[in-house]
JSON list of C-alpha atoms in Angstrom, two decimals:
[
{"chain": "A", "resi": 1, "resn": "MET", "atom": "CA", "xyz": [0.02, -0.01, 0.01]},
{"chain": "A", "resi": 2, "resn": "SER", "atom": "CA", "xyz": [1.38, 3.46, -0.90]},
{"chain": "A", "resi": 3, "resn": "LEU", "atom": "CA", "xyz": [0.85, 7.03, 0.23]},
{"chain": "A", "resi": 4, "resn": "THR", "atom": "CA", "xyz": [1.86, 8.55, -3.10]},
{"chain": "A", "resi": 5, "resn": "THR", "atom": "CA", "xyz": [-1.58, 9.93, -3.68]},
{"chain": "A", "resi": 6, "resn": "VAL", "atom": "CA", "xyz": [-1.65, 11.81, -0.38]},
{"chain": "A", "resi": 7, "resn": "SER", "atom": "CA", "xyz": [-1.27, 15.57, -0.84]},
{"chain": "A", "resi": 8, "resn": "ARG", "atom": "CA", "xyz": [1.42, 17.58, 0.89]},
{"chain": "A", "resi": 9, "resn": "PRO", "atom": "CA", "xyz": [-0.36, 20.26, 2.95]},
{"chain": "A", "resi": 10, "resn": "ASP", "atom": "CA", "xyz": [1.16, 23.30, 4.58]},
{"chain": "A", "resi": 11, "resn": "ALA", "atom": "CA", "xyz": [3.00, 22.57, 7.83]},
{"chain": "A", "resi": 12, "resn": "ALA", "atom": "CA", "xyz": [0.31, 24.39, 9.82]},
{"chain": "A", "resi": 13, "resn": "ASN", "atom": "CA", "xyz": [-2.24, 21.79, 8.66]},
{"chain": "A", "resi": 14, "resn": "ARG", "atom": "CA", "xyz": [-0.10, 18.65, 8.80]},
{"chain": "A", "resi": 15, "resn": "ARG", "atom": "CA", "xyz": [-1.75, 15.65, 10.46]},
{"chain": "A", "resi": 16, "resn": "LEU", "atom": "CA", "xyz": [-0.27, 12.36, 11.60]},
{"chain": "A", "resi": 17, "resn": "ASP", "atom": "CA", "xyz": [-2.03, 10.46, 8.85]},
{"chain": "A", "resi": 18, "resn": "GLU", "atom": "CA", "xyz": [0.02, 12.47, 6.29]},
{"chain": "A", "resi": 19, "resn": "ARG", "atom": "CA", "xyz": [3.43, 11.47, 7.68]},
{"chain": "A", "resi": 20, "resn": "VAL", "atom": "CA", "xyz": [5.94, 8.65, 7.09]},
{"chain": "A", "resi": 21, "resn": "VAL", "atom": "CA", "xyz": [7.95, 7.46, 10.08]},
{"chain": "A", "resi": 22, "resn": "VAL", "atom": "CA", "xyz": [11.02, 5.23, 10.38]},
{"chain": "A", "resi": 23, "resn": "ILE", "atom": "CA", "xyz": [11.35, 3.53, 13.74]},
{"chain": "A", "resi": 24, "resn": "THR", "atom": "CA", "xyz": [14.60, 1.76, 14.62]},
{"chain": "A", "resi": 25, "resn": "GLY", "atom": "CA", "xyz": [14.42, -1.29, 16.82]},
{"chain": "A", "resi": 26, "resn": "ALA", "atom": "CA", "xyz": [10.77, -1.72, 15.89]},
{"chain": "A", "resi": 27, "resn": "GLY", "atom": "CA", "xyz": [10.76, -5.52, 16.10]},
{"chain": "A", "resi": 28, "resn": "SER", "atom": "CA", "xyz": [9.81, -5.64, 19.76]},
{"chain": "A", "resi": 29, "resn": "GLY", "atom": "CA", "xyz": [9.30, -3.63, 22.98]},
{"chain": "A", "resi": 30, "resn": "LEU", "atom": "CA", "xyz": [8.81, 0.07, 22.77]},
{"chain": "A", "resi": 31, "resn": "GLY", "atom": "CA", "xyz": [9.66, 0.14, 19.08]},
{"chain": "A", "resi": 32, "resn": "ALA", "atom": "CA", "xyz": [6.84, -2.28, 18.18]},
{"chain": "A", "resi": 33, "resn": "ALA", "atom": "CA", "xyz": [4.40, -0.52, 20.51]},
{"chain": "A", "resi": 34, "resn": "THR", "atom": "CA", "xyz": [5.24, 2.84, 18.95]},
{"chain": "A", "resi": 35, "resn": "ALA", "atom": "CA", "xyz": [4.83, 1.32, 15.44]},
{"chain": "A", "resi": 36, "resn": "ARG", "atom": "CA", "xyz": [1.34, 0.18, 16.40]},
{"chain": "A", "resi": 37, "resn": "ALA", "atom": "CA", "xyz": [0.32, 3.48, 18.03]},
{"chain": "A", "resi": 38, "resn": "LEU", "atom": "CA", "xyz": [1.48, 5.59, 15.10]},
{"chain": "A", "resi": 39, "resn": "ALA", "atom": "CA", "xyz": [-0.08, 3.27, 12.51]},
{"chain": "A", "resi": 40, "resn": "ALA", "atom": "CA", "xyz": [-3.35, 3.51, 14.38]},
{"chain": "A", "resi": 41, "resn": "ALA", "atom": "CA", "xyz": [-3.02, 7.31, 14.15]},
{"chain": "A", "resi": 42, "resn": "GLY", "atom": "CA", "xyz": [-2.77, 6.94, 10.39]},
{"chain": "A", "resi": 43, "resn": "MET", "atom": "CA", "xyz": [0.97, 7.17, 9.80]},
{"chain": "A", "resi": 44, "resn": "ALA", "atom": "CA", "xyz": [2.87, 5.04, 7.28]},
{"chain": "A", "resi": 45, "resn": "VAL", "atom": "CA", "xyz": [5.22, 3.09, 9.49]},
{"chain": "A", "resi": 46, "resn": "VAL", "atom": "CA", "xyz": [8.63, 1.72, 8.48]},
{"chain": "A", "resi": 47, "resn": "ALA", "atom": "CA", "xyz": [9.69, -0.83, 11.01]},
{"chain": "A", "resi": 48, "resn": "ALA", "atom": "CA", "xyz": [13.50, -1.14, 10.95]},
{"chain": "A", "resi": 49, "resn": "ASP", "atom": "CA", "xyz": [15.34, -3.75, 12.93]},
{"chain": "A", "resi": 50, "resn": "LEU", "atom": "CA", "xyz": [18.53, -5.87, 12.99]},
{"chain": "A", "resi": 51, "resn": "ASP", "atom": "CA", "xyz": [16.10, -8.80, 13.34]},
{"chain": "A", "resi": 52, "resn": "ALA", "atom": "CA", "xyz": [14.31, -8.57, 9.94]},
{"chain": "A", "resi": 53, "resn": "ALA", "atom": "CA", "xyz": [11.81, -11.29, 10.86]},
{"chain": "A", "resi": 54, "resn": "ALA", "atom": "CA", "xyz": [10.75, -9.40, 14.00]},
{"chain": "A", "resi": 55, "resn": "ALA", "atom": "CA", "xyz": [10.34, -6.16, 11.97]},
{"chain": "A", "resi": 56, "resn": "ALA", "atom": "CA", "xyz": [8.23, -8.12, 9.45]},
{"chain": "A", "resi": 57, "resn": "ALA", "atom": "CA", "xyz": [6.03, -9.49, 12.28]},
{"chain": "A", "resi": 58, "resn": "THR", "atom": "CA", "xyz": [5.46, -5.91, 13.48]},
{"chain": "A", "resi": 59, "resn": "ILE", "atom": "CA", "xyz": [4.30, -4.78, 10.06]},
{"chain": "A", "resi": 60, "resn": "GLU", "atom": "CA", "xyz": [2.14, -7.90, 9.58]},
{"chain": "A", "resi": 61, "resn": "GLY", "atom": "CA", "xyz": [0.24, -6.89, 12.71]},
{"chain": "A", "resi": 62, "resn": "ILE", "atom": "CA", "xyz": [-0.10, -3.26, 11.50]},
{"chain": "A", "resi": 63, "resn": "GLU", "atom": "CA", "xyz": [-1.38, -4.29, 8.08]},
{"chain": "A", "resi": 64, "resn": "GLY", "atom": "CA", "xyz": [-3.72, -6.81, 9.62]},
{"chain": "A", "resi": 65, "resn": "ALA", "atom": "CA", "xyz": [-5.29, -3.93, 11.54]},
{"chain": "A", "resi": 66, "resn": "GLY", "atom": "CA", "xyz": [-5.71, -1.94, 8.35]},
{"chain": "A", "resi": 67, "resn": "GLY", "atom": "CA", "xyz": [-2.52, 0.16, 8.67]},
{"chain": "A", "resi": 68, "resn": "VAL", "atom": "CA", "xyz": [0.18, 1.06, 6.18]},
{"chain": "A", "resi": 69, "resn": "GLY", "atom": "CA", "xyz": [3.68, -0.35, 6.78]},
{"chain": "A", "resi": 70, "resn": "LEU", "atom": "CA", "xyz": [7.00, -1.53, 5.47]},
{"chain": "A", "resi": 71, "resn": "ALA", "atom": "CA", "xyz": [9.66, -3.70, 7.15]},
{"chain": "A", "resi": 72, "resn": "VAL", "atom": "CA", "xyz": [13.33, -3.10, 6.42]},
{"chain": "A", "resi": 73, "resn": "PRO", "atom": "CA", "xyz": [16.47, -4.73, 7.81]},
{"chain": "A", "resi": 74, "resn": "LEU", "atom": "CA", "xyz": [18.75, -2.26, 9.54]},
{"chain": "A", "resi": 75, "resn": "ASP", "atom": "CA", "xyz": [22.03, -2.26, 11.47]},
{"chain": "A", "resi": 76, "resn": "VAL", "atom": "CA", "xyz": [22.15, 1.27, 13.00]},
{"chain": "A", "resi": 77, "resn": "ARG", "atom": "CA", "xyz": [25.94, 0.91, 13.39]},
{"chain": "A", "resi": 78, "resn": "ASP", "atom": "CA", "xyz": [26.40, 0.75, 9.62]},
{"chain": "A", "resi": 79, "resn": "ALA", "atom": "CA", "xyz": [26.00, 3.93, 7.54]},
{"chain": "A", "resi": 80, "resn": "ALA", "atom": "CA", "xyz": [25.44, 1.90, 4.36]},
{"chain": "A", "resi": 81, "resn": "SER", "atom": "CA", "xyz": [22.65, -0.02, 6.07]},
{"chain": "A", "resi": 82, "resn": "ALA", "atom": "CA", "xyz": [21.06, 3.24, 7.22]},
{"chain": "A", "resi": 83, "resn": "GLU", "atom": "CA", "xyz": [21.25, 4.70, 3.72]},
{"chain": "A", "resi": 84, "resn": "GLN", "atom": "CA", "xyz": [19.67, 1.62, 2.24]},
{"chain": "A", "resi": 85, "resn": "ALA", "atom": "CA", "xyz": [16.82, 1.56, 4.77]},
{"chain": "A", "resi": 86, "resn": "LEU", "atom": "CA", "xyz": [16.04, 5.20, 3.98]},
{"chain": "A", "resi": 87, "resn": "ALA", "atom": "CA", "xyz": [16.34, 4.63, 0.22]},
{"chain": "A", "resi": 88, "resn": "THR", "atom": "CA", "xyz": [13.83, 1.79, 0.49]},
{"chain": "A", "resi": 89, "resn": "THR", "atom": "CA", "xyz": [11.51, 4.04, 2.48]},
{"chain": "A", "resi": 90, "resn": "LEU", "atom": "CA", "xyz": [11.71, 6.81, -0.16]},
{"chain": "A", "resi": 91, "resn": "ASP", "atom": "CA", "xyz": [11.15, 4.30, -2.97]},
{"chain": "A", "resi": 92, "resn": "GLN", "atom": "CA", "xyz": [8.02, 3.06, -1.25]},
{"chain": "A", "resi": 93, "resn": "PHE", "atom": "CA", "xyz": [6.51, 6.29, 0.13]},
{"chain": "A", "resi": 94, "resn": "GLY", "atom": "CA", "xyz": [8.27, 9.09, -1.66]},
{"chain": "A", "resi": 95, "resn": "ARG", "atom": "CA", "xyz": [9.24, 11.02, 1.52]},
{"chain": "A", "resi": 96, "resn": "LEU", "atom": "CA", "xyz": [10.32, 10.78, 5.16]},
{"chain": "A", "resi": 97, "resn": "ASP", "atom": "CA", "xyz": [8.76, 12.92, 7.85]},
{"chain": "A", "resi": 98, "resn": "VAL", "atom": "CA", "xyz": [9.77, 11.40, 11.18]},
{"chain": "A", "resi": 99, "resn": "LEU", "atom": "CA", "xyz": [12.74, 9.42, 12.51]},
{"chain": "A", "resi": 100, "resn": "ILE", "atom": "CA", "xyz": [12.54, 7.64, 15.85]},
{"chain": "A", "resi": 101, "resn": "ASN", "atom": "CA", "xyz": [15.88, 6.51, 17.18]},
{"chain": "A", "resi": 102, "resn": "ASN", "atom": "CA", "xyz": [14.75, 3.72, 19.48]},
{"chain": "A", "resi": 103, "resn": "ALA", "atom": "CA", "xyz": [17.16, 0.81, 18.91]},
{"chain": "A", "resi": 104, "resn": "GLY", "atom": "CA", "xyz": [19.19, 0.05, 22.01]},
{"chain": "A", "resi": 105, "resn": "THR", "atom": "CA", "xyz": [21.29, -2.50, 23.82]},
{"chain": "A", "resi": 106, "resn": "ASP", "atom": "CA", "xyz": [22.96, -2.90, 27.22]},
{"chain": "A", "resi": 107, "resn": "ILE", "atom": "CA", "xyz": [25.44, -4.94, 29.16]},
{"chain": "A", "resi": 108, "resn": "THR", "atom": "CA", "xyz": [25.13, -5.51, 32.84]},
{"chain": "A", "resi": 109, "resn": "ALA", "atom": "CA", "xyz": [28.60, -5.81, 34.45]},
{"chain": "A", "resi": 110, "resn": "ALA", "atom": "CA", "xyz": [31.08, -3.86, 36.55]},
{"chain": "A", "resi": 111, "resn": "PHE", "atom": "CA", "xyz": [33.16, -1.48, 34.41]},
{"chain": "A", "resi": 112, "resn": "ASP", "atom": "CA", "xyz": [36.40, -3.42, 34.90]},
{"chain": "A", "resi": 113, "resn": "GLU", "atom": "CA", "xyz": [34.68, -6.65, 33.82]},
{"chain": "A", "resi": 114, "resn": "ILE", "atom": "CA", "xyz": [33.31, -5.29, 30.54]},
{"chain": "A", "resi": 115, "resn": "ASP", "atom": "CA", "xyz": [35.13, -6.43, 27.44]},
{"chain": "A", "resi": 116, "resn": "PRO", "atom": "CA", "xyz": [36.17, -3.42, 25.29]},
{"chain": "A", "resi": 117, "resn": "ALA", "atom": "CA", "xyz": [34.31, -4.88, 22.31]},
{"chain": "A", "resi": 118, "resn": "ALA", "atom": "CA", "xyz": [31.13, -5.16, 24.39]},
{"chain": "A", "resi": 119, "resn": "TRP", "atom": "CA", "xyz": [31.53, -1.51, 25.65]},
{"chain": "A", "resi": 120, "resn": "ASP", "atom": "CA", "xyz": [31.96, -0.37, 21.99]},
{"chain": "A", "resi": 121, "resn": "ARG", "atom": "CA", "xyz": [28.87, -2.25, 20.92]},
{"chain": "A", "resi": 122, "resn": "VAL", "atom": "CA", "xyz": [26.69, -0.47, 23.46]},
{"chain": "A", "resi": 123, "resn": "ILE", "atom": "CA", "xyz": [28.10, 2.94, 22.51]},
{"chain": "A", "resi": 124, "resn": "ASP", "atom": "CA", "xyz": [27.78, 2.11, 18.80]},
{"chain": "A", "resi": 125, "resn": "VAL", "atom": "CA", "xyz": [24.16, 1.03, 18.98]},
{"chain": "A", "resi": 126, "resn": "ASN", "atom": "CA", "xyz": [22.84, 3.56, 21.53]},
{"chain": "A", "resi": 127, "resn": "LEU", "atom": "CA", "xyz": [24.81, 6.68, 20.59]},
{"chain": "A", "resi": 128, "resn": "ARG", "atom": "CA", "xyz": [26.73, 6.33, 17.31]},
{"chain": "A", "resi": 129, "resn": "GLY", "atom": "CA", "xyz": [23.63, 4.64, 15.77]},
{"chain": "A", "resi": 130, "resn": "PRO", "atom": "CA", "xyz": [21.29, 7.62, 16.30]},
{"chain": "A", "resi": 131, "resn": "ALA", "atom": "CA", "xyz": [23.98, 9.91, 14.91]},
{"chain": "A", "resi": 132, "resn": "ILE", "atom": "CA", "xyz": [24.35, 7.76, 11.80]},
{"chain": "A", "resi": 133, "resn": "MET", "atom": "CA", "xyz": [20.56, 7.64, 11.34]},
{"chain": "A", "resi": 134, "resn": "THR", "atom": "CA", "xyz": [20.21, 11.40, 11.89]},
{"chain": "A", "resi": 135, "resn": "ARG", "atom": "CA", "xyz": [22.97, 12.19, 9.44]},
{"chain": "A", "resi": 136, "resn": "ALA", "atom": "CA", "xyz": [21.26, 9.99, 6.79]},
{"chain": "A", "resi": 137, "resn": "ALA", "atom": "CA", "xyz": [17.69, 11.27, 7.50]},
{"chain": "A", "resi": 138, "resn": "LEU", "atom": "CA", "xyz": [18.32, 15.05, 7.88]},
{"chain": "A", "resi": 139, "resn": "PRO", "atom": "CA", "xyz": [18.31, 16.03, 4.19]},
{"chain": "A", "resi": 140, "resn": "HIS", "atom": "CA", "xyz": [14.93, 14.26, 3.76]},
{"chain": "A", "resi": 141, "resn": "LEU", "atom": "CA", "xyz": [13.45, 15.69, 7.04]},
{"chain": "A", "resi": 142, "resn": "ARG", "atom": "CA", "xyz": [14.40, 19.17, 5.90]},
{"chain": "A", "resi": 143, "resn": "ARG", "atom": "CA", "xyz": [12.30, 18.76, 2.81]},
{"chain": "A", "resi": 144, "resn": "SER", "atom": "CA", "xyz": [9.31, 17.33, 4.68]},
{"chain": "A", "resi": 145, "resn": "ARG", "atom": "CA", "xyz": [8.02, 20.79, 5.92]},
{"chain": "A", "resi": 146, "resn": "GLY", "atom": "CA", "xyz": [7.38, 19.21, 9.28]},
{"chain": "A", "resi": 147, "resn": "GLY", "atom": "CA", "xyz": [10.36, 16.91, 9.93]},
{"chain": "A", "resi": 148, "resn": "HIS", "atom": "CA", "xyz": [10.83, 15.48, 13.41]},
{"chain": "A", "resi": 149, "resn": "ILE", "atom": "CA", "xyz": [13.44, 13.36, 15.21]},
{"chain": "A", "resi": 150, "resn": "VAL", "atom": "CA", "xyz": [12.63, 11.51, 18.41]},
{"chain": "A", "resi": 151, "resn": "ASN", "atom": "CA", "xyz": [15.49, 10.09, 20.45]},
{"chain": "A", "resi": 152, "resn": "ILE", "atom": "CA", "xyz": [14.58, 7.50, 23.04]},
{"chain": "A", "resi": 153, "resn": "THR", "atom": "CA", "xyz": [16.70, 8.05, 26.10]},
{"chain": "A", "resi": 154, "resn": "SER", "atom": "CA", "xyz": [16.24, 6.74, 29.62]},
{"chain": "A", "resi": 155, "resn": "THR", "atom": "CA", "xyz": [16.36, 7.62, 33.29]},
{"chain": "A", "resi": 156, "resn": "ALA", "atom": "CA", "xyz": [19.91, 6.27, 32.85]},
{"chain": "A", "resi": 157, "resn": "ALA", "atom": "CA", "xyz": [20.59, 9.64, 31.19]},
{"chain": "A", "resi": 158, "resn": "LYS", "atom": "CA", "xyz": [19.70, 11.40, 34.48]},
{"chain": "A", "resi": 159, "resn": "ARG", "atom": "CA", "xyz": [20.89, 9.14, 37.27]},
{"chain": "A", "resi": 160, "resn": "ALA", "atom": "CA", "xyz": [23.48, 6.37, 37.67]},
{"chain": "A", "resi": 161, "resn": "TRP", "atom": "CA", "xyz": [23.55, 2.95, 39.28]},
{"chain": "A", "resi": 162, "resn": "PRO", "atom": "CA", "xyz": [26.18, 0.23, 39.43]},
{"chain": "A", "resi": 163, "resn": "ASN", "atom": "CA", "xyz": [26.98, -2.17, 36.62]},
{"chain": "A", "resi": 164, "resn": "ALA", "atom": "CA", "xyz": [25.62, -0.09, 33.80]},
{"chain": "A", "resi": 165, "resn": "SER", "atom": "CA", "xyz": [28.45, 2.26, 32.89]},
{"chain": "A", "resi": 166, "resn": "ALA", "atom": "CA", "xyz": [28.29, 1.73, 29.16]},
{"chain": "A", "resi": 167, "resn": "TYR", "atom": "CA", "xyz": [24.52, 2.18, 29.09]},
{"chain": "A", "resi": 168, "resn": "HIS", "atom": "CA", "xyz": [24.79, 5.35, 31.15]},
{"chain": "A", "resi": 169, "resn": "ALA", "atom": "CA", "xyz": [27.55, 6.76, 28.98]},
{"chain": "A", "resi": 170, "resn": "SER", "atom": "CA", "xyz": [25.50, 6.09, 25.85]},
{"chain": "A", "resi": 171, "resn": "LYS", "atom": "CA", "xyz": [22.21, 7.51, 27.12]},
{"chain": "A", "resi": 172, "resn": "TRP", "atom": "CA", "xyz": [23.72, 10.60, 28.65]},
{"chain": "A", "resi": 173, "resn": "GLY", "atom": "CA", "xyz": [25.46, 11.11, 25.32]},
{"chain": "A", "resi": 174, "resn": "LEU", "atom": "CA", "xyz": [22.23, 10.59, 23.45]},
{"chain": "A", "resi": 175, "resn": "LEU", "atom": "CA", "xyz": [20.39, 13.15, 25.61]},
{"chain": "A", "resi": 176, "resn": "GLY", "atom": "CA", "xyz": [23.16, 15.68, 24.93]},
{"chain": "A", "resi": 177, "resn": "PHE", "atom": "CA", "xyz": [23.17, 14.92, 21.22]},
{"chain": "A", "resi": 178, "resn": "SER", "atom": "CA", "xyz": [19.36, 15.30, 21.16]},
{"chain": "A", "resi": 179, "resn": "HIS", "atom": "CA", "xyz": [19.54, 18.82, 22.70]},
{"chain": "A", "resi": 180, "resn": "ALA", "atom": "CA", "xyz": [22.38, 19.78, 20.40]},
{"chain": "A", "resi": 181, "resn": "MET", "atom": "CA", "xyz": [20.37, 18.70, 17.34]},
{"chain": "A", "resi": 182, "resn": "HIS", "atom": "CA", "xyz": [17.32, 20.55, 18.67]},
{"chain": "A", "resi": 183, "resn": "ALA", "atom": "CA", "xyz": [19.44, 23.77, 18.64]},
{"chain": "A", "resi": 184, "resn": "GLU", "atom": "CA", "xyz": [20.80, 23.10, 15.15]},
{"chain": "A", "resi": 185, "resn": "ALA", "atom": "CA", "xyz": [17.92, 21.52, 13.26]},
{"chain": "A", "resi": 186, "resn": "ARG", "atom": "CA", "xyz": [15.19, 24.05, 14.16]},
{"chain": "A", "resi": 187, "resn": "GLU", "atom": "CA", "xyz": [16.87, 26.45, 11.74]},
{"chain": "A", "resi": 188, "resn": "TYR", "atom": "CA", "xyz": [15.61, 24.09, 8.99]},
{"chain": "A", "resi": 189, "resn": "GLY", "atom": "CA", "xyz": [12.16, 23.59, 10.54]},
{"chain": "A", "resi": 190, "resn": "VAL", "atom": "CA", "xyz": [13.05, 20.13, 11.95]},
{"chain": "A", "resi": 191, "resn": "LYS", "atom": "CA", "xyz": [11.97, 19.41, 15.54]},
{"chain": "A", "resi": 192, "resn": "VAL", "atom": "CA", "xyz": [13.99, 17.18, 17.83]},
{"chain": "A", "resi": 193, "resn": "THR", "atom": "CA", "xyz": [12.61, 15.58, 21.00]},
{"chain": "A", "resi": 194, "resn": "ALA", "atom": "CA", "xyz": [14.29, 13.44, 23.69]},
{"chain": "A", "resi": 195, "resn": "VAL", "atom": "CA", "xyz": [11.94, 11.00, 25.41]},
{"chain": "A", "resi": 196, "resn": "VAL", "atom": "CA", "xyz": [13.29, 10.04, 28.82]},
{"chain": "A", "resi": 197, "resn": "CYS", "atom": "CA", "xyz": [11.69, 6.66, 29.60]},
{"chain": "A", "resi": 198, "resn": "GLY", "atom": "CA", "xyz": [11.33, 4.99, 32.92]},
{"chain": "A", "resi": 199, "resn": "GLY", "atom": "CA", "xyz": [11.08, 1.20, 33.26]},
{"chain": "A", "resi": 200, "resn": "MET", "atom": "CA", "xyz": [8.76, -0.60, 30.84]},
{"chain": "A", "resi": 201, "resn": "ARG", "atom": "CA", "xyz": [7.37, -4.10, 30.60]},
{"chain": "A", "resi": 202, "resn": "THR", "atom": "CA", "xyz": [9.50, -5.05, 27.64]},
{"chain": "A", "resi": 203, "resn": "PRO", "atom": "CA", "xyz": [11.87, -7.93, 26.83]},
{"chain": "A", "resi": 204, "resn": "PHE", "atom": "CA", "xyz": [14.78, -5.48, 27.23]},
{"chain": "A", "resi": 205, "resn": "LEU", "atom": "CA", "xyz": [14.18, -5.56, 31.00]},
{"chain": "A", "resi": 206, "resn": "LEU", "atom": "CA", "xyz": [12.04, -8.65, 31.71]},
{"chain": "A", "resi": 207, "resn": "GLU", "atom": "CA", "xyz": [14.21, -11.15, 29.84]},
{"chain": "A", "resi": 208, "resn": "ARG", "atom": "CA", "xyz": [17.43, -9.91, 31.45]},
{"chain": "A", "resi": 209, "resn": "PHE", "atom": "CA", "xyz": [16.06, -9.33, 34.93]},
{"chain": "A", "resi": 210, "resn": "PRO", "atom": "CA", "xyz": [13.43, -12.01, 35.60]},
{"chain": "A", "resi": 211, "resn": "GLU", "atom": "CA", "xyz": [13.31, -10.97, 39.23]},
{"chain": "A", "resi": 212, "resn": "LEU", "atom": "CA", "xyz": [11.76, -7.63, 38.35]},
{"chain": "A", "resi": 213, "resn": "ASP", "atom": "CA", "xyz": [8.15, -7.11, 39.46]},
{"chain": "A", "resi": 214, "resn": "PRO", "atom": "CA", "xyz": [6.24, -6.22, 36.26]},
{"chain": "A", "resi": 215, "resn": "ASN", "atom": "CA", "xyz": [3.71, -4.29, 38.43]},
{"chain": "A", "resi": 216, "resn": "VAL", "atom": "CA", "xyz": [6.26, -1.58, 39.11]},
{"chain": "A", "resi": 217, "resn": "LEU", "atom": "CA", "xyz": [6.93, -1.09, 35.40]},
{"chain": "A", "resi": 218, "resn": "GLN", "atom": "CA", "xyz": [4.81, 0.72, 32.75]},
{"chain": "A", "resi": 219, "resn": "ASP", "atom": "CA", "xyz": [3.22, -0.55, 29.60]},
{"chain": "A", "resi": 220, "resn": "PRO", "atom": "CA", "xyz": [5.34, 0.56, 26.60]},
{"chain": "A", "resi": 221, "resn": "ALA", "atom": "CA", "xyz": [2.05, 1.53, 24.93]},
{"chain": "A", "resi": 222, "resn": "ASN", "atom": "CA", "xyz": [1.90, 4.43, 27.41]},
{"chain": "A", "resi": 223, "resn": "VAL", "atom": "CA", "xyz": [5.25, 5.75, 26.20]},
{"chain": "A", "resi": 224, "resn": "ALA", "atom": "CA", "xyz": [4.17, 5.22, 22.59]},
{"chain": "A", "resi": 225, "resn": "GLU", "atom": "CA", "xyz": [1.15, 7.39, 23.25]},
{"chain": "A", "resi": 226, "resn": "THR", "atom": "CA", "xyz": [3.47, 10.05, 24.61]},
{"chain": "A", "resi": 227, "resn": "ILE", "atom": "CA", "xyz": [5.49, 9.91, 21.37]},
{"chain": "A", "resi": 228, "resn": "ARG", "atom": "CA", "xyz": [2.25, 10.25, 19.38]},
{"chain": "A", "resi": 229, "resn": "PHE", "atom": "CA", "xyz": [1.37, 13.34, 21.43]},
{"chain": "A", "resi": 230, "resn": "VAL", "atom": "CA", "xyz": [4.81, 14.88, 20.91]},
{"chain": "A", "resi": 231, "resn": "LEU", "atom": "CA", "xyz": [4.41, 14.40, 17.18]},
{"chain": "A", "resi": 232, "resn": "SER", "atom": "CA", "xyz": [0.99, 16.07, 17.23]},
{"chain": "A", "resi": 233, "resn": "MET", "atom": "CA", "xyz": [2.18, 19.40, 18.61]},
{"chain": "A", "resi": 234, "resn": "PRO", "atom": "CA", "xyz": [1.40, 22.48, 16.56]},
{"chain": "A", "resi": 235, "resn": "PRO", "atom": "CA", "xyz": [4.19, 23.58, 14.18]},
{"chain": "A", "resi": 236, "resn": "GLU", "atom": "CA", "xyz": [5.11, 26.62, 16.30]},
{"chain": "A", "resi": 237, "resn": "SER", "atom": "CA", "xyz": [5.89, 24.47, 19.40]},
{"chain": "A", "resi": 238, "resn": "VAL", "atom": "CA", "xyz": [8.29, 21.65, 20.12]},
{"chain": "A", "resi": 239, "resn": "VAL", "atom": "CA", "xyz": [8.71, 19.37, 23.15]},
{"chain": "A", "resi": 240, "resn": "ALA", "atom": "CA", "xyz": [12.50, 19.28, 23.43]},
{"chain": "A", "resi": 241, "resn": "GLU", "atom": "CA", "xyz": [12.47, 16.77, 26.33]},
{"chain": "A", "resi": 242, "resn": "ILE", "atom": "CA", "xyz": [9.79, 14.82, 28.08]},
{"chain": "A", "resi": 243, "resn": "THR", "atom": "CA", "xyz": [9.97, 12.25, 30.90]},
{"chain": "A", "resi": 244, "resn": "VAL", "atom": "CA", "xyz": [7.57, 9.26, 31.14]},
{"chain": "A", "resi": 245, "resn": "LEU", "atom": "CA", "xyz": [7.74, 7.19, 34.32]},
{"chain": "A", "resi": 246, "resn": "PRO", "atom": "CA", "xyz": [5.78, 4.43, 35.89]},
{"chain": "A", "resi": 247, "resn": "MET", "atom": "CA", "xyz": [4.17, 5.61, 39.08]},
{"chain": "A", "resi": 248, "resn": "ARG", "atom": "CA", "xyz": [6.44, 3.41, 41.18]},
{"chain": "A", "resi": 249, "resn": "GLU", "atom": "CA", "xyz": [9.66, 4.21, 39.28]},
{"chain": "A", "resi": 250, "resn": "SER", "atom": "CA", "xyz": [12.63, 3.19, 41.47]},
{"chain": "A", "resi": 251, "resn": "SER", "atom": "CA", "xyz": [15.35, 4.86, 39.44]},
{"chain": "A", "resi": 252, "resn": "TRP", "atom": "CA", "xyz": [13.91, 8.38, 39.84]},
{"chain": "A", "resi": 253, "resn": "PRO", "atom": "CA", "xyz": [13.45, 10.60, 42.90]}
]
């Protein structure tokens, strides 16, 4: 299904159902929840993931519910992979309006026990990856007359706890990068938002920490709805940073 027949209205009248979004890490967790929420709002969703089968499953669900979608394989660490994913998006839909940098990874270990290659992988996926994707997407977002970048950060960008040094370094860096791009990209009419997420009931946490009580975590669909809200703001306003926490968040005051 294509959006090539959809008109390109003035920015002041843009609606979510006239936008094309690329979501990294869309095969599961928050990425998949966001894909579903934005598809339900009428957006054309490109689910990009290192796990191509998981991305395809996300899109299968969207299309089964009557939405418009496309699955693409993507390694956010690889500039050529990023360019190919965006080229496929443009071939299918003719434009790009929103980039959501959601893909992430972690390693739980004391700093002096982390293999340098493992450290590099966390930094590459969580920080260098969004920079690669942003560099590839910016020319297209500038032309969209309503471009938007959403960077998924974490309470790990605000506070620190043991055995997560690589994750903290990457998420603090991503929050700083997001604000820097907010300052730079608005000159071209491109909005940039950092979403600071508290704990969610996703495989990212529950599969690694089975002792966690799911009741103290939030449904990723709630964060996805926050992203939808951010994208719905009038053209003259931007949410540069927003924090979404479960009511019983333990990593926040």
